Short mmCIF file of C-alpha atoms in Angstrom, two decimals:
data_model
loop_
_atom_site.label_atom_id
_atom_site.label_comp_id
_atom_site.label_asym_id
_atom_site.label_seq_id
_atom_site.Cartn_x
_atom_site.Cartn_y
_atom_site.Cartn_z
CA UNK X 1 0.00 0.00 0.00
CA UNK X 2 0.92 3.57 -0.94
CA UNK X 3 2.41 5.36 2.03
CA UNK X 4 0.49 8.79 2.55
CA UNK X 5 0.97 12.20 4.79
CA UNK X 6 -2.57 12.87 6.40
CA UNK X 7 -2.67 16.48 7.32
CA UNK X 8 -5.20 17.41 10.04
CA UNK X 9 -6.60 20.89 9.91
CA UNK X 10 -9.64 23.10 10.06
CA UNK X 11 -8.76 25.90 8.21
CA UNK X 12 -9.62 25.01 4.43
CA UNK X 13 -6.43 27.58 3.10
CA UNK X 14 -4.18 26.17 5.42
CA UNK X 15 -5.12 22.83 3.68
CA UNK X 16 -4.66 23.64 0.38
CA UNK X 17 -1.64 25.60 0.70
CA UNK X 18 0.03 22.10 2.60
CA UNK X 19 -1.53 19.63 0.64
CA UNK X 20 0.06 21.79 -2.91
CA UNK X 21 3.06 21.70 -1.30
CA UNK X 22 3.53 18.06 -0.17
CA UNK X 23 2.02 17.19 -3.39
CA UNK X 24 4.49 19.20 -5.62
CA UNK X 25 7.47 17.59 -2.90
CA UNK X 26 6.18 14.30 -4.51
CA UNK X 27 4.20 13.30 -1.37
CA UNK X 28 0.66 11.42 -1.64
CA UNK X 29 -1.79 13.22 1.03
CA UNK X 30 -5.25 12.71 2.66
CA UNK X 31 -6.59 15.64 4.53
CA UNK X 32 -9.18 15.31 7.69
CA UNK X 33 -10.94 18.58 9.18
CA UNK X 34 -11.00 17.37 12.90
CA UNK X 35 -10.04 15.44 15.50
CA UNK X 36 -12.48 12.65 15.35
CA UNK X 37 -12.60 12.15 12.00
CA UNK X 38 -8.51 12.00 11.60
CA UNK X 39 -8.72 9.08 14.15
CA UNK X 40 -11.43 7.37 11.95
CA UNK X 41 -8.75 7.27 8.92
CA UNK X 42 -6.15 6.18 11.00
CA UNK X 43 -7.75 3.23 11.77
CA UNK X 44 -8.57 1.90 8.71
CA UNK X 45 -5.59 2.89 6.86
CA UNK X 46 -2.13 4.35 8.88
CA UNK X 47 -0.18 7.30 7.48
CA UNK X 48 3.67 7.76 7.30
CA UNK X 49 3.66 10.88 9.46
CA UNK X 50 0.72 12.88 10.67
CA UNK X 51 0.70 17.01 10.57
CA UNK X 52 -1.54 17.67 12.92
CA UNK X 53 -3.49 21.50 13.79
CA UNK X 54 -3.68 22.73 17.86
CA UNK X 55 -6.93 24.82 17.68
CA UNK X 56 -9.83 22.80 15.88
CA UNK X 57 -13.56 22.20 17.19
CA UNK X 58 -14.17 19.36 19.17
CA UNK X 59 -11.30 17.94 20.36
CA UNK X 60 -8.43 19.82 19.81
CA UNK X 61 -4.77 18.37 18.51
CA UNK X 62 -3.57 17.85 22.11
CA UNK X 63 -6.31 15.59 22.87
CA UNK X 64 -6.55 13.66 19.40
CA UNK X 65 -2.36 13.05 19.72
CA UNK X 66 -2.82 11.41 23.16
CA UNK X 67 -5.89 9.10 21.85
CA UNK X 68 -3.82 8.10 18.97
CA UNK X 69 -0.92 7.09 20.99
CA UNK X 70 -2.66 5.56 23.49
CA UNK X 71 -3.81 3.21 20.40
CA UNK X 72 -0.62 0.69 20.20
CA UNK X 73 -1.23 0.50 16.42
CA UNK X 74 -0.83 3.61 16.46
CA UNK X 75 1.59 4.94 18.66
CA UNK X 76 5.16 4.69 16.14
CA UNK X 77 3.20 6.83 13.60
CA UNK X 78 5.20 10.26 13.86
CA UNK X 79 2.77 13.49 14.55
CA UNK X 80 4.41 17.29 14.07
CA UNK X 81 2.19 19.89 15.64
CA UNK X 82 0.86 22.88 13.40
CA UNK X 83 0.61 25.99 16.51
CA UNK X 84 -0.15 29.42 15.76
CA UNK X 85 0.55 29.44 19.87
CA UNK X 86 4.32 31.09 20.59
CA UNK X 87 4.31 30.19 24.39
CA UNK X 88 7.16 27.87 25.14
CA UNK X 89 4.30 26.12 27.63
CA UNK X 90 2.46 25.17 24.29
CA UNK X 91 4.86 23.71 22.29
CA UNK X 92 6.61 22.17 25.35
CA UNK X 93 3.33 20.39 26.16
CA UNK X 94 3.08 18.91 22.55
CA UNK X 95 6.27 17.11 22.92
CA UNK X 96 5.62 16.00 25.87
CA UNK X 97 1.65 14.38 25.00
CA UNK X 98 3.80 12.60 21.95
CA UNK X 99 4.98 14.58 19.24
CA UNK X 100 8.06 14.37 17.57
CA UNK X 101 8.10 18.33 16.48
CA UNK X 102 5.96 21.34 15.54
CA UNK X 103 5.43 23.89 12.95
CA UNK X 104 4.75 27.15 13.79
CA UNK X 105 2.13 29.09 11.42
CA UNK X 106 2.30 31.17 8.85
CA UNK X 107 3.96 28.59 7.42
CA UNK X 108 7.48 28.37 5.74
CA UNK X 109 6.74 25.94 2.78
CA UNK X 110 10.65 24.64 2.74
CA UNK X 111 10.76 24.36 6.71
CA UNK X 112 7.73 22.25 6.52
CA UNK X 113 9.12 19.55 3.79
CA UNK X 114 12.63 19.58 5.40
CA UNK X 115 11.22 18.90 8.94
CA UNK X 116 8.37 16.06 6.74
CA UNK X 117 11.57 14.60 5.22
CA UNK X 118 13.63 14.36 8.52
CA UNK X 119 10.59 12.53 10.42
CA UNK X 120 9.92 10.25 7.63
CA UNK X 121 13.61 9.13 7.12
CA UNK X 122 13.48 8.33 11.34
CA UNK X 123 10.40 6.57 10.82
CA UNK X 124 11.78 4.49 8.32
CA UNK X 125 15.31 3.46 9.32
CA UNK X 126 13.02 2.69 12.85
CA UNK X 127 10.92 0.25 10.42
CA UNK X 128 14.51 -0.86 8.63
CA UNK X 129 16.16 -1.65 12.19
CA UNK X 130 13.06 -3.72 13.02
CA UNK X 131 12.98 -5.24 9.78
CA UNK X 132 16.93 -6.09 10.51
CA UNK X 133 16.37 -7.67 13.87
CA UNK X 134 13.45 -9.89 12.97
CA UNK X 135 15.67 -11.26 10.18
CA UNK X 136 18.70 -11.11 11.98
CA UNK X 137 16.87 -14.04 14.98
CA UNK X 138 15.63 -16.01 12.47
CA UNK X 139 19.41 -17.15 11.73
CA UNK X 140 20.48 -20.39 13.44
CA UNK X 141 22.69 -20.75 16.69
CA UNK X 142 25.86 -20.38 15.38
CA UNK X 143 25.64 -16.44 14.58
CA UNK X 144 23.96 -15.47 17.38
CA UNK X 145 27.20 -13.51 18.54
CA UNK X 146 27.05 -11.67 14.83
CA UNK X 147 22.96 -10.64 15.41
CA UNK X 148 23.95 -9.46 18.65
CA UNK X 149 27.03 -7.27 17.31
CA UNK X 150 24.59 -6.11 14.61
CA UNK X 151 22.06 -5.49 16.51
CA UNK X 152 23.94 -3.32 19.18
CA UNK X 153 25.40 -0.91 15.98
CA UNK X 154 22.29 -0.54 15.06
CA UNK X 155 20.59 0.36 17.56
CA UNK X 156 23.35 2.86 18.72
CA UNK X 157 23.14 4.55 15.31
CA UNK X 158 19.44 5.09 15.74
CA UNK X 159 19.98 6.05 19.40
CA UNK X 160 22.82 8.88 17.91
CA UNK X 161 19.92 10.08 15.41
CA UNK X 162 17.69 10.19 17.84
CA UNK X 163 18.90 11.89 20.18
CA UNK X 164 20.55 14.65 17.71
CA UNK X 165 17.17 15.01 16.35
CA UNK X 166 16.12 15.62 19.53
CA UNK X 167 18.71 18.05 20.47
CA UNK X 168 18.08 20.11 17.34
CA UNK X 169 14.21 20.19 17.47
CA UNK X 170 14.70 20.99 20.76
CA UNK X 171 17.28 23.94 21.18
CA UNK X 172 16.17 25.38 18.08
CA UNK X 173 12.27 25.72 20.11
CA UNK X 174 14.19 27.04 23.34
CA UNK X 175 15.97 29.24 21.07
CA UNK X 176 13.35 30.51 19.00
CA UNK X 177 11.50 31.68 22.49
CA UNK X 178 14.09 33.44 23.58
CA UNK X 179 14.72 35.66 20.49
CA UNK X 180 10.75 36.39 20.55
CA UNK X 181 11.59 37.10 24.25
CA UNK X 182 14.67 39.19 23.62
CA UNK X 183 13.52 41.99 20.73
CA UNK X 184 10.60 43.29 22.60
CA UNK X 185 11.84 43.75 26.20
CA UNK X 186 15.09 45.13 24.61
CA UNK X 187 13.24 48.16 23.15
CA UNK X 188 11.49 48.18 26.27
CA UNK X 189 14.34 48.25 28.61
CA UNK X 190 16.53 50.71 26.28
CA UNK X 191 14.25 53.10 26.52
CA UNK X 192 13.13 53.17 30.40
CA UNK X 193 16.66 55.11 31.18
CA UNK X 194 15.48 58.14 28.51
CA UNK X 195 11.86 58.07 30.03
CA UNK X 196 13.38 58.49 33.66
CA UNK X 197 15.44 61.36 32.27
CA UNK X 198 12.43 63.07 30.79
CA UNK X 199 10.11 62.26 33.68
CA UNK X 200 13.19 64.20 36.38
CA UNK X 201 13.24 67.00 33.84
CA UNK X 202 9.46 67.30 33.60
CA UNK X 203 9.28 66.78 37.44
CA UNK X 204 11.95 69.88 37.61
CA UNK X 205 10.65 72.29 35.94
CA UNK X 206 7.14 71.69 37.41
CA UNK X 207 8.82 72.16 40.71
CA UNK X 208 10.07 75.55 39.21
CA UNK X 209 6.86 76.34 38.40
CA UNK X 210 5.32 75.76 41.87
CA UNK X 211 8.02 77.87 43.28
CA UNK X 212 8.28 80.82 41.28
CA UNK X 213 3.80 80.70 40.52
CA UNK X 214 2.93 79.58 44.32
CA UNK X 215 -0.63 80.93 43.38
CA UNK X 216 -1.35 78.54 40.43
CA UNK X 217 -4.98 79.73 38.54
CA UNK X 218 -7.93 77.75 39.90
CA UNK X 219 -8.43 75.27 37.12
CA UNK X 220 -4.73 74.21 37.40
CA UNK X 221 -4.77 74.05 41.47
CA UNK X 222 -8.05 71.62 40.88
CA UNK X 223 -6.21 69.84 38.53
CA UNK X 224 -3.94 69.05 40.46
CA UNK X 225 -5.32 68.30 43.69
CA UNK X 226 -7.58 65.50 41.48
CA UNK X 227 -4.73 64.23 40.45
CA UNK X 228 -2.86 64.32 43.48
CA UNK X 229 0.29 66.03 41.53
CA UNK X 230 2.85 65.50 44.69
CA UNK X 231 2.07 61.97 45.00
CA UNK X 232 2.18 61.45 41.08
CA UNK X 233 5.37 62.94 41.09
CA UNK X 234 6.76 61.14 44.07
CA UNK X 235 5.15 57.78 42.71
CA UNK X 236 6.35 57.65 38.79
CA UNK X 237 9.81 57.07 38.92
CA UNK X 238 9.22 54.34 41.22
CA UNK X 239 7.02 53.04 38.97
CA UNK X 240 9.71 53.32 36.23
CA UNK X 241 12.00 51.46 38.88
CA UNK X 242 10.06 48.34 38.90
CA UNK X 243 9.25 48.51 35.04
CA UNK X 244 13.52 48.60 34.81
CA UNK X 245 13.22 45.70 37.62
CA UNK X 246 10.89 43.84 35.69
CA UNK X 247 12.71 44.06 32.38
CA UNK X 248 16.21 43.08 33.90
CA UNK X 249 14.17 40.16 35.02
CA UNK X 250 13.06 38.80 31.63
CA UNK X 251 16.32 39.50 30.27
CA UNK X 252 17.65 37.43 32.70
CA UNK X 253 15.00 34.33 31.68
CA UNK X 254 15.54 34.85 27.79
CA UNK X 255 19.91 34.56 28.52
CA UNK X 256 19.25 31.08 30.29
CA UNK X 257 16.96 30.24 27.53
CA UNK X 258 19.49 31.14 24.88
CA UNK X 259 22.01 29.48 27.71
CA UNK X 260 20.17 25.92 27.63
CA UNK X 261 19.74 25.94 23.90
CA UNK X 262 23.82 25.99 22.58
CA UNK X 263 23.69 22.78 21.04
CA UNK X 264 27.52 22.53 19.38
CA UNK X 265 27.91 19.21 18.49
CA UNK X 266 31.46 19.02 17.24
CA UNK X 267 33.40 21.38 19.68
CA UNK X 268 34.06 21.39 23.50
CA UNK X 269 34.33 24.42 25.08
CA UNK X 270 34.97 25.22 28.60
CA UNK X 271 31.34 26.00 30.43
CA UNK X 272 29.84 26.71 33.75
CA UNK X 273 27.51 23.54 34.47
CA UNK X 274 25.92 25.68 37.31
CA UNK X 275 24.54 27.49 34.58
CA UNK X 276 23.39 24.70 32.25
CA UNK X 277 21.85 23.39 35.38
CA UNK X 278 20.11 26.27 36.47
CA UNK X 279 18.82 26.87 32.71
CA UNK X 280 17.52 23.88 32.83
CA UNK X 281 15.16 23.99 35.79
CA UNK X 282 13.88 27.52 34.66
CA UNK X 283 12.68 25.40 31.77
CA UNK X 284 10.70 23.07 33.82
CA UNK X 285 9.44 25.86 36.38
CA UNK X 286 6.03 25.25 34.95
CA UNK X 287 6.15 21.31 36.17
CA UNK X 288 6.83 21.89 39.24
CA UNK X 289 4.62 24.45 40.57
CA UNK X 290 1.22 23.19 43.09
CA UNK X 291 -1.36 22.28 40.70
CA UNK X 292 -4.25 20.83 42.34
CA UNK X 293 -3.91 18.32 44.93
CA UNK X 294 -0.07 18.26 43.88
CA UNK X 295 2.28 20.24 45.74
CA UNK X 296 5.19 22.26 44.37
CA UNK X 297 7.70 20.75 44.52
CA UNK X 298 11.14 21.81 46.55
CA UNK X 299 13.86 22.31 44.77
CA UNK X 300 17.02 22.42 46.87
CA UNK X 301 21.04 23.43 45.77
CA UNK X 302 24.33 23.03 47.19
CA UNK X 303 26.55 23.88 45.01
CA UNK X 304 30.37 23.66 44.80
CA UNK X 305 32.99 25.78 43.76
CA UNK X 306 34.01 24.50 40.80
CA UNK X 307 35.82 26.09 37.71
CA UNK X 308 34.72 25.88 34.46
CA UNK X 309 34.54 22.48 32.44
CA UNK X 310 35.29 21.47 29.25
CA UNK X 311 32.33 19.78 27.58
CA UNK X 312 29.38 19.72 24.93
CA UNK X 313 26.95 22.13 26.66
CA UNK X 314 24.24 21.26 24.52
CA UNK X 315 24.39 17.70 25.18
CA UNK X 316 25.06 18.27 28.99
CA UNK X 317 21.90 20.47 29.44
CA UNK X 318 19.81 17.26 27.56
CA UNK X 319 21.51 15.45 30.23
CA UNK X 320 19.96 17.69 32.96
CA UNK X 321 16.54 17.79 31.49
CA UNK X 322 16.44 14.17 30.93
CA UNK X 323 16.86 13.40 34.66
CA UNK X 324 15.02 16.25 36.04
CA UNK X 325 12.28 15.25 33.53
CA UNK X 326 12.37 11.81 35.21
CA UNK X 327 12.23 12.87 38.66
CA UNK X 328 9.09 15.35 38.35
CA UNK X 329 7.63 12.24 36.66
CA UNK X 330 8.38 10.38 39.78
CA UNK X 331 7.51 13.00 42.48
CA UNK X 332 4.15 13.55 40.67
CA UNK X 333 3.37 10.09 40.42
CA UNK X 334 4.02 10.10 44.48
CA UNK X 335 0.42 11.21 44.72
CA UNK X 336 1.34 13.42 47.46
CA UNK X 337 2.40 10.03 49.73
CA UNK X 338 5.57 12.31 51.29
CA UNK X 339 7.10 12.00 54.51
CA UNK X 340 4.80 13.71 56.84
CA UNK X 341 7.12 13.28 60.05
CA UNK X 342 10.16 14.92 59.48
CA UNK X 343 11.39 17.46 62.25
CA UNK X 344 14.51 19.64 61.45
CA UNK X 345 14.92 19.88 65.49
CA UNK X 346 15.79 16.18 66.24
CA UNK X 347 18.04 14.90 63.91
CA UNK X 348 21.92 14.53 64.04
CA UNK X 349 22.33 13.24 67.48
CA UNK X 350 20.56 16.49 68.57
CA UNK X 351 22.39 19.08 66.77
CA UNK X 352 19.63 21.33 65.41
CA UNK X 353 19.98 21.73 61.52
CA UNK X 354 17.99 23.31 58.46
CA UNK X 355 15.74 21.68 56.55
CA UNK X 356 18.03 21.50 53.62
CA UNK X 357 20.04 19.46 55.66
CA UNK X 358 18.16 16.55 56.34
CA UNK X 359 17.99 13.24 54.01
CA UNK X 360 15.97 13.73 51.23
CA UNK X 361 13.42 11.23 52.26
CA UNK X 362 12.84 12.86 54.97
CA UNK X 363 11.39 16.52 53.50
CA UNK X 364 7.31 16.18 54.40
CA UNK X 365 7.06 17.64 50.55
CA UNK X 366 8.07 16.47 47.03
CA UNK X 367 11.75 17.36 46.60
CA UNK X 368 14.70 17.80 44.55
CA UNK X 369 18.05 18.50 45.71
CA UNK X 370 21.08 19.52 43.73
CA UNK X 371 24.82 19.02 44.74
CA UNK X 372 28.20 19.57 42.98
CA UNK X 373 31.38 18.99 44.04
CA UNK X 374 35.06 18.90 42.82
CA UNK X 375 36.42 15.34 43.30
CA UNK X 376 40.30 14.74 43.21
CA UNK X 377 41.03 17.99 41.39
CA UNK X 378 40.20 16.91 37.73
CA UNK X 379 36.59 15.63 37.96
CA UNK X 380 33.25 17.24 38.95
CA UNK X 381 30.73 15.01 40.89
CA UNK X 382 26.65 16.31 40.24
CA UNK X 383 23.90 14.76 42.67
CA UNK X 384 20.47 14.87 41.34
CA UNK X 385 18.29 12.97 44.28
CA UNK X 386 14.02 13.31 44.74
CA UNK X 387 12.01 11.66 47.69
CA UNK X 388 9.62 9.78 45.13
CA UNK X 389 8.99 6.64 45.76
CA UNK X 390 12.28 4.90 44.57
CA UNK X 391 13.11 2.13 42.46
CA UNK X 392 12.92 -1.75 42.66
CA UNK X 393 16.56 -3.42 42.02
CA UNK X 394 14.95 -4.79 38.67
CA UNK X 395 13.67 -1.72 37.79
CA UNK X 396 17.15 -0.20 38.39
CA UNK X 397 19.16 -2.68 36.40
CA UNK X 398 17.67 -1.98 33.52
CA UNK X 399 16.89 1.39 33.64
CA UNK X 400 20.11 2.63 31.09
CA UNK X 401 18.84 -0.01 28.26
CA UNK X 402 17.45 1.49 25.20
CA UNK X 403 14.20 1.32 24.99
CA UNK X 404 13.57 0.12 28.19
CA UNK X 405 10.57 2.34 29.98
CA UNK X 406 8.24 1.80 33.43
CA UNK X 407 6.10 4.81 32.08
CA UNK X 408 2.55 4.22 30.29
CA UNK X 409 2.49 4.63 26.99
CA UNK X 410 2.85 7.88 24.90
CA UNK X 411 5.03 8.96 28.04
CA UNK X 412 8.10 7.63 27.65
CA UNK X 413 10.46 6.25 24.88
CA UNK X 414 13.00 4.53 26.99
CA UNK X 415 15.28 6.33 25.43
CA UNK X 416 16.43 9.54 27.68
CA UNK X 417 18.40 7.83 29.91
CA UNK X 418 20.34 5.50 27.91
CA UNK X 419 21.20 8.68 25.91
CA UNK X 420 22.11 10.48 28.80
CA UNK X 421 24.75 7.62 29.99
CA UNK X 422 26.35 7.51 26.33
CA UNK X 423 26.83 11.20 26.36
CA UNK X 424 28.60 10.87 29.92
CA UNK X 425 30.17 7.84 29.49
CA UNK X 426 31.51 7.95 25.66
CA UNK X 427 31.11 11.86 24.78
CA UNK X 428 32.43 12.64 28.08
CA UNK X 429 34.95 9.93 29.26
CA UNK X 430 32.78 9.86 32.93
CA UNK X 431 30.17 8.05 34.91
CA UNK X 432 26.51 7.78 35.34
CA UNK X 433 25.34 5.84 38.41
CA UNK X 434 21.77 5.50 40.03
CA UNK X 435 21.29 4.81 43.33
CA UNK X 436 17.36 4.08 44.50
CA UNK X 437 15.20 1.41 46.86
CA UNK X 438 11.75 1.36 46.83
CA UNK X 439 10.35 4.02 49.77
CA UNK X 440 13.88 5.40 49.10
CA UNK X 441 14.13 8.07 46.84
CA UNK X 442 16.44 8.07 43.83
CA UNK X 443 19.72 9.66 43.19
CA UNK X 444 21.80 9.88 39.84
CA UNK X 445 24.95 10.40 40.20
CA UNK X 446 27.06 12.30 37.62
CA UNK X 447 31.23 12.04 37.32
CA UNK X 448 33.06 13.87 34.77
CA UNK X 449 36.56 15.30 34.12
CA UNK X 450 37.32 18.93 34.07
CA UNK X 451 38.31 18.66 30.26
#
């Protein structure tokens, strides 16, 4: 059977301007104006890749990508996102419900078949490697060593792709937000110094005014007093203030987005992991604020002095938000079940210590805690450790093997953490360890040299 693109959209221009393109790209297409009825054609006939609309009636694209990959049969189909939305939130949430990218609108005819072609080449060396094993089994006994061997160079090339891919799609999102951030609060914040300037010189020669005319005409002393002119006065450059404040704060969020999003591949380059860390949590703010009956979560850091490291920054922030990813995962799936008992006052043989300083199983809410240290001069130990509810020791043998995943599906790949011990271990030259027991928490533990 003919393989086919089905593009999902409302918006009758917006389907005829993708459907001429695919079709001139020498793509066959089928087009579906909702939700419902795109899952319909699914499931008589599966497409190659799916581009699938946000905002339609009925259920919207969120909604119809999570019912499609709760359908096994249809859960390796690839689905890019077509968002008018620019919020990070947005586009974060459609990677994380399933998809494997997203297309912003208007749309950019040759970003939408390169992205189409990139997709469809995954999906199929996915369909080749599976193709490859299967025949690879069916061999006798005596080259079972060979299957495995080809097996294992397989599967790390698609693991490389992958997670590339994912690195890409990724920083070039993260990226993309902070340049959208960056223009507008830069003409905002450039121009907040002149405004104080004008708003001192105004306020001056007002002041002049008041001294030299101390018996202002009535219409101007009314004026005034509805206006409250010395409190106006007094009040608007502390307004201005906190607009400069507030500016200095965004800029602030847009440099760790641009921070988080250096992906550079082929070059280390010495970098301060505090900062890739740190990045990297302002990211997942949103995940772990209360929400409900789930608390916010804790996050607590000790962090070391350490100098800068050489490394892939770009591959060591996927590193971060592959673990941190995990343990919000973990902590939410807690359920609220925390230890309710701790007491900072009794622990330590009586010594009275902070919060912070207890075991992290023993914080009454969900909790992360950070710590970095330097480790015989040349390498840099990172503890990432929650209070969920731990691991079981088969759950923790396993959890570094590709494609190996406890999560339901559509949640996880079982890829994140196998990538995130090959870039340690083989990008890096270190160590990545897990430590967890069930009712004990979970702590990875990261070791790598300065450079």
């Amino acid at each position: 059977m003919t393989e086919f693109i089905l593009v999902v959209d409302d918006n009758p221009t917006n389907l005829s301007v993708l459907t001429q393109a695919l079709k001139s790209a020498g793509f066959k297409v089928r087009v579906a104006v909702d939700g419902e009825s795109a899952i319909e054609q699914v499931q008589y006939d599966q497409p190659a890749l799916i581009l699938l609309d946000v905002e339609m009636p009925g259920i919207n694209g969120f909604e119809t990508c999570i019912k499609l990959k709760s359908n096994p049969s249809n859960c390796d189909i690839p689905i890019v996102f077509m968002t008018a939305l620019a919020d990070k939130e947005s586009k974060l949430k459609g990677l994380s419900v399933g998809a494997v990218d997203y297309i912003t609108k208007p749309f950019e005819q040759e970003e939408v078949l390169a992205r189409v072609k990139v997709h469809l080449k995954l999906r199929s060396l996915t369909k080749t490697l599976e193709e490859k094993n299967a025949e690879l089994y069916q061999l006798n006994e005596g080259l079972e060593k060979r299957v495995a061997e080809r097996t294992a160079e397989l599967q790390k090339a698609q693991i490389q792709m992958i997670q590339q891919e994912k690195l890409s799609s990724l920083g070039e999102l993260v990226a993309g937000v902070a340049h959208e951030i960056n223009n507008p609060i830069s003409f905002i914040s450039s121009n907040i110094e002149p405004a104080k300037q004008y708003v001192a010189a105004l306020t001056k020669i007002l002041q002049l005014y008041q001294k030299n005319y101390s018996q202002p005409v009535p219409e101007i002393e009314n004026e005034s007093d509805e206006v409250d002119l010395e409190f106006l006065l007094e009040d608007l450059p502390k307004i201005l203030d906190s607009m400069k404040l507030g500016s200095e704060r965004i800029q602030n969020i847009s440099n760790s987005l641009r921070n988080f999003s250096r992906s550079d591949i082929t070059t280390k380059i010495p970098v301060n992991l505090h900062e890739g860390i740190d990045s990297t949590l302002l990211i997942l703010r949103h995940r772990m604020k209360a929400c409900g009956n789930q608390p916010e979560i804790k996050v607590i850091k000790h962090y070391g002095n350490l100098p800068l490291v050489t490394c892939y920054p770009g591959q060591m922030n996927q590193v971060f938000m592959n673990i941190f990813a995990n343990a919000i995962d973990a902590l939410e799936d807690g359920n609220g079940s925390w230890h309710s008992q701790a007491d900072p006052g009794n622990e330590g043989n009586g010594k009275e210590i902070t919060l912070d300083q207890l075991p992290i199983t023993n914080h009454q809410l969900p909790t992360l805690k950070i710590c970095t240290e330097l480790s015989d001069g040349n390498n840099v130990i990172i503890r990432i450790a929650d209070n969920g509810s731990g691991m079981t020791e088969e759950v923790k043998q396993r959890i570094f093997e590709p494609m190996f995943t406890t999560k339901t599906l559509g949640k996880g790949t079982g890829l994140g953490l196998s990538i995130c011990r090959q870039i340690i271990e083989e990008k890096h030259g270190g160590k990545l360890s897990c430590i967890s027991a069930p009712g004990e928490g979970t702590e990875f533990v990261i070791k790598i040299p300065l450079g």
